[in-house]
Amino acid sequence: MAKQQQAIQAIRGMHDILPEQSPYWHWLENHARQVLAAYGYQEIRLPIVEKTELFKRSIGEVTDIVEKEMYTFDDRNGDSLTLRPEGTAGCLRACLEHGLLHNQSHRLWYYGPMFRHERPQKGRYRQFYQLGVETYGMPGPDVDAEMILLTDRLWKKIGIRDKVELQLNSLGTSEERAAYRATLVSYFQQHLAILDEDSLRRLETNPLRILDSKNPAMQEMLQQAPVLLDHLGEDSLAHFRQLTQSLDALGISYRLNTRLVRGLDYYGKTVFEWVTDELGSQGTICAGGRYDGLIEQLGGKANHAIGFAMGMERILALVEQLGSVTPEPTTDVYMIRVGETAEQLGMIWAEQLRNDIEGLKLQVNCGGGSFKSQFKKADKSGAAYAIIIGDDEAQRGEVALKSLRIEQEQITVNYDALLATLSNWQQQKSHSSNQ
Ligand code: ATP
Ligand code: MG
């Protein structure tokens, strides 16, 4: 006898999205698509693998992602490739490669898995889904405000608006940051004893990131640190002021977070995060900012860009925690068939119903079984109705129709009456879901 093989399991931090969860994903994805369409954004689909060099040059050598989180490997030609840890670099690479940035502006979005070798925990995975949005060719701050507006609209649509807070900061220009960096480093040097190991390492390489530290022992010292906003020039300040004035006029509240620096090197001027305190320490559900400088860094002509990405798992975790969403069942009608004549007629009528009722979700029981066992499956499917066919009815050209969710007499119907009842039900359903 063959020895039973040991089952193979998924990679740590990489999760299956099971059928019972996918309706929630579709629900969120559909809302996001609708919101993006309402602002004229177009989808771009990008490869999951890029040259390692792309991420090193864009995200920055001394960021967490490039230092320790990338899935990098040599392919069979010996080229170093990386599973994308984020989408901004690939999106810009594609637009430069295809000449989309010559005297044009673009509003784009992409969606898909990203890969980072982090320590897996709630809200932090090694494969996770981001919906990313990028715009090119617009200096802002009007488009900066639009980005925030469209995320605000999505949060309202999915019912989480009052659970998230908008945090805003400006990182100024790279010259302004360089001057600030020197001030900041000398401040930290006066407090070396308080800095933890991570921060000491960053003091040389990426001191702004120290501001981001969550280490409780460092908080008081960080509160007193010099503030970047105080080191910005008139141009950067005007950009920021105009943005906050727009947000005020549009009724979008925000909190100025002068320690918001973002983990990636390429940001300048506007940066923002949407944060919830309902998800523990993985509370940022959406983050982004302006990155005009990255375009030249990747070999393009000076231009403008702003974007953000939202973490789908974290948004869904928040939605699930609030418990306010019941996605549509995947089945409207379940067809039960017992007997050979019934099975044949059922298949034909099911096809006919799918022709006659656009969008009807009709599941036909396959693989046989008693009435009782098929009823159980019908109930479990979430369907509103069961169509029941036995050989006797089939021979008379009739079926039984039973409501599974509300008290209602079972009726016996021919095809036309079946069609009329189900069409009616579906119209009512789509009418009430549009309200
Ligand atoms: P964090 O500070 O939580 O590590 P980040 O600054 O690394 O986030 P970004 O690169 O800005 O994150 O990615 C945008 C969004 O993608 C985050 O706000 C978050 O919602 C989500 N995200 C990032 N990393 C992960 C991950 N490992 N697992 C799940 N979601 C993630
Ligand atoms: Mg991170």
JSON list of N, CA and C in Angstrom, two decimals, residues 135 137-146 238-240 242-243 269-270 290 292 304-306:
[
{"chain": "A", "resi": 135, "resn": "THR", "atom": "N", "xyz": [-1.20, 59.43, -10.09]},
{"chain": "A", "resi": 135, "resn": "THR", "atom": "CA", "xyz": [-1.47, 60.41, -11.14]},
{"chain": "A", "resi": 135, "resn": "THR", "atom": "C", "xyz": [-0.16, 61.05, -11.56]},
{"chain": "A", "resi": 137, "resn": "GLY", "atom": "N", "xyz": [1.73, 64.21, -14.11]},
{"chain": "A", "resi": 137, "resn": "GLY", "atom": "CA", "xyz": [1.61, 65.42, -14.92]},
{"chain": "A", "resi": 137, "resn": "GLY", "atom": "C", "xyz": [0.84, 66.55, -14.27]},
{"chain": "A", "resi": 138, "resn": "MET", "atom": "N", "xyz": [0.45, 66.41, -13.01]},
{"chain": "A", "resi": 138, "resn": "MET", "atom": "CA", "xyz": [-0.31, 67.47, -12.34]},
{"chain": "A", "resi": 138, "resn": "MET", "atom": "C", "xyz": [0.43, 67.92, -11.08]},
{"chain": "A", "resi": 139, "resn": "PRO", "atom": "N", "xyz": [0.81, 69.21, -11.04]},
{"chain": "A", "resi": 139, "resn": "PRO", "atom": "CA", "xyz": [1.64, 69.69, -9.93]},
{"chain": "A", "resi": 139, "resn": "PRO", "atom": "C", "xyz": [0.90, 69.83, -8.60]},
{"chain": "A", "resi": 140, "resn": "GLY", "atom": "N", "xyz": [-0.41, 69.82, -8.61]},
{"chain": "A", "resi": 140, "resn": "GLY", "atom": "CA", "xyz": [-1.16, 69.97, -7.36]},
{"chain": "A", "resi": 140, "resn": "GLY", "atom": "C", "xyz": [-1.22, 71.42, -6.94]},
{"chain": "A", "resi": 141, "resn": "PRO", "atom": "N", "xyz": [-1.78, 71.74, -5.79]},
{"chain": "A", "resi": 141, "resn": "PRO", "atom": "CA", "xyz": [-2.33, 70.79, -4.82]},
{"chain": "A", "resi": 141, "resn": "PRO", "atom": "C", "xyz": [-3.77, 70.35, -5.10]},
{"chain": "A", "resi": 142, "resn": "ASP", "atom": "N", "xyz": [-4.35, 70.80, -6.27]},
{"chain": "A", "resi": 142, "resn": "ASP", "atom": "CA", "xyz": [-5.75, 70.39, -6.52]},
{"chain": "A", "resi": 142, "resn": "ASP", "atom": "C", "xyz": [-5.88, 68.87, -6.61]},
{"chain": "A", "resi": 143, "resn": "VAL", "atom": "N", "xyz": [-4.93, 68.22, -7.33]},
{"chain": "A", "resi": 143, "resn": "VAL", "atom": "CA", "xyz": [-5.05, 66.77, -7.48]},
{"chain": "A", "resi": 143, "resn": "VAL", "atom": "C", "xyz": [-4.70, 66.06, -6.15]},
{"chain": "A", "resi": 144, "resn": "ASP", "atom": "N", "xyz": [-3.89, 66.70, -5.32]},
{"chain": "A", "resi": 144, "resn": "ASP", "atom": "CA", "xyz": [-3.62, 66.13, -3.98]},
{"chain": "A", "resi": 144, "resn": "ASP", "atom": "C", "xyz": [-4.94, 66.05, -3.21]},
{"chain": "A", "resi": 145, "resn": "ALA", "atom": "N", "xyz": [-5.72, 67.13, -3.31]},
{"chain": "A", "resi": 145, "resn": "ALA", "atom": "CA", "xyz": [-7.01, 67.16, -2.62]},
{"chain": "A", "resi": 145, "resn": "ALA", "atom": "C", "xyz": [-7.95, 66.11, -3.21]},
{"chain": "A", "resi": 146, "resn": "GLU", "atom": "N", "xyz": [-7.92, 65.96, -4.55]},
{"chain": "A", "resi": 146, "resn": "GLU", "atom": "CA", "xyz": [-8.79, 64.98, -5.19]},
{"chain": "A", "resi": 146, "resn": "GLU", "atom": "C", "xyz": [-8.51, 63.56, -4.71]},
{"chain": "A", "resi": 238, "resn": "ALA", "atom": "N", "xyz": [3.19, 77.13, 0.72]},
{"chain": "A", "resi": 238, "resn": "ALA", "atom": "CA", "xyz": [2.01, 77.58, -0.02]},
{"chain": "A", "resi": 238, "resn": "ALA", "atom": "C", "xyz": [1.24, 76.37, -0.55]},
{"chain": "A", "resi": 239, "resn": "HIS", "atom": "N", "xyz": [1.97, 75.39, -1.07]},
{"chain": "A", "resi": 239, "resn": "HIS", "atom": "CA", "xyz": [1.34, 74.16, -1.57]},
{"chain": "A", "resi": 239, "resn": "HIS", "atom": "C", "xyz": [0.52, 73.51, -0.45]},
{"chain": "A", "resi": 240, "resn": "PHE", "atom": "N", "xyz": [1.15, 73.41, 0.69]},
{"chain": "A", "resi": 240, "resn": "PHE", "atom": "CA", "xyz": [0.50, 72.75, 1.82]},
{"chain": "A", "resi": 240, "resn": "PHE", "atom": "C", "xyz": [-0.71, 73.55, 2.31]},
{"chain": "A", "resi": 242, "resn": "GLN", "atom": "N", "xyz": [-2.55, 75.64, 0.57]},
{"chain": "A", "resi": 242, "resn": "GLN", "atom": "CA", "xyz": [-3.66, 75.53, -0.39]},
{"chain": "A", "resi": 242, "resn": "GLN", "atom": "C", "xyz": [-4.38, 74.20, -0.26]},
{"chain": "A", "resi": 243, "resn": "LEU", "atom": "N", "xyz": [-3.61, 73.15, -0.02]},
{"chain": "A", "resi": 243, "resn": "LEU", "atom": "CA", "xyz": [-4.24, 71.84, 0.16]},
{"chain": "A", "resi": 243, "resn": "LEU", "atom": "C", "xyz": [-5.16, 71.85, 1.40]},
{"chain": "A", "resi": 269, "resn": "LYS", "atom": "N", "xyz": [6.89, 66.99, -0.48]},
{"chain": "A", "resi": 269, "resn": "LYS", "atom": "CA", "xyz": [5.65, 67.75, -0.28]},
{"chain": "A", "resi": 269, "resn": "LYS", "atom": "C", "xyz": [4.57, 66.89, 0.40]},
{"chain": "A", "resi": 270, "resn": "THR", "atom": "N", "xyz": [3.35, 66.87, -0.19]},
{"chain": "A", "resi": 270, "resn": "THR", "atom": "CA", "xyz": [2.23, 66.23, 0.50]},
{"chain": "A", "resi": 270, "resn": "THR", "atom": "C", "xyz": [2.44, 64.75, 0.83]},
{"chain": "A", "resi": 290, "resn": "ARG", "atom": "N", "xyz": [3.10, 62.73, -2.52]},
{"chain": "A", "resi": 290, "resn": "ARG", "atom": "CA", "xyz": [3.64, 63.27, -3.77]},
{"chain": "A", "resi": 290, "resn": "ARG", "atom": "C", "xyz": [5.07, 62.79, -3.94]},
{"chain": "A", "resi": 292, "resn": "ASP", "atom": "N", "xyz": [7.22, 63.75, -6.98]},
{"chain": "A", "resi": 292, "resn": "ASP", "atom": "CA", "xyz": [7.69, 64.36, -8.24]},
{"chain": "A", "resi": 292, "resn": "ASP", "atom": "C", "xyz": [9.11, 63.91, -8.60]},
{"chain": "A", "resi": 304, "resn": "HIS", "atom": "N", "xyz": [5.48, 65.62, -12.58]},
{"chain": "A", "resi": 304, "resn": "HIS", "atom": "CA", "xyz": [4.78, 65.61, -11.29]},
{"chain": "A", "resi": 304, "resn": "HIS", "atom": "C", "xyz": [4.05, 64.29, -11.08]},
{"chain": "A", "resi": 305, "resn": "ALA", "atom": "N", "xyz": [4.01, 63.85, -9.83]},
{"chain": "A", "resi": 305, "resn": "ALA", "atom": "CA", "xyz": [3.32, 62.58, -9.54]},
{"chain": "A", "resi": 305, "resn": "ALA", "atom": "C", "xyz": [2.84, 62.56, -8.09]},
{"chain": "A", "resi": 306, "resn": "ILE", "atom": "N", "xyz": [1.67, 62.01, -7.90]},
{"chain": "A", "resi": 306, "resn": "ILE", "atom": "CA", "xyz": [1.20, 61.75, -6.54]},
{"chain": "A", "resi": 306, "resn": "ILE", "atom": "C", "xyz": [0.40, 60.46, -6.55]}
]
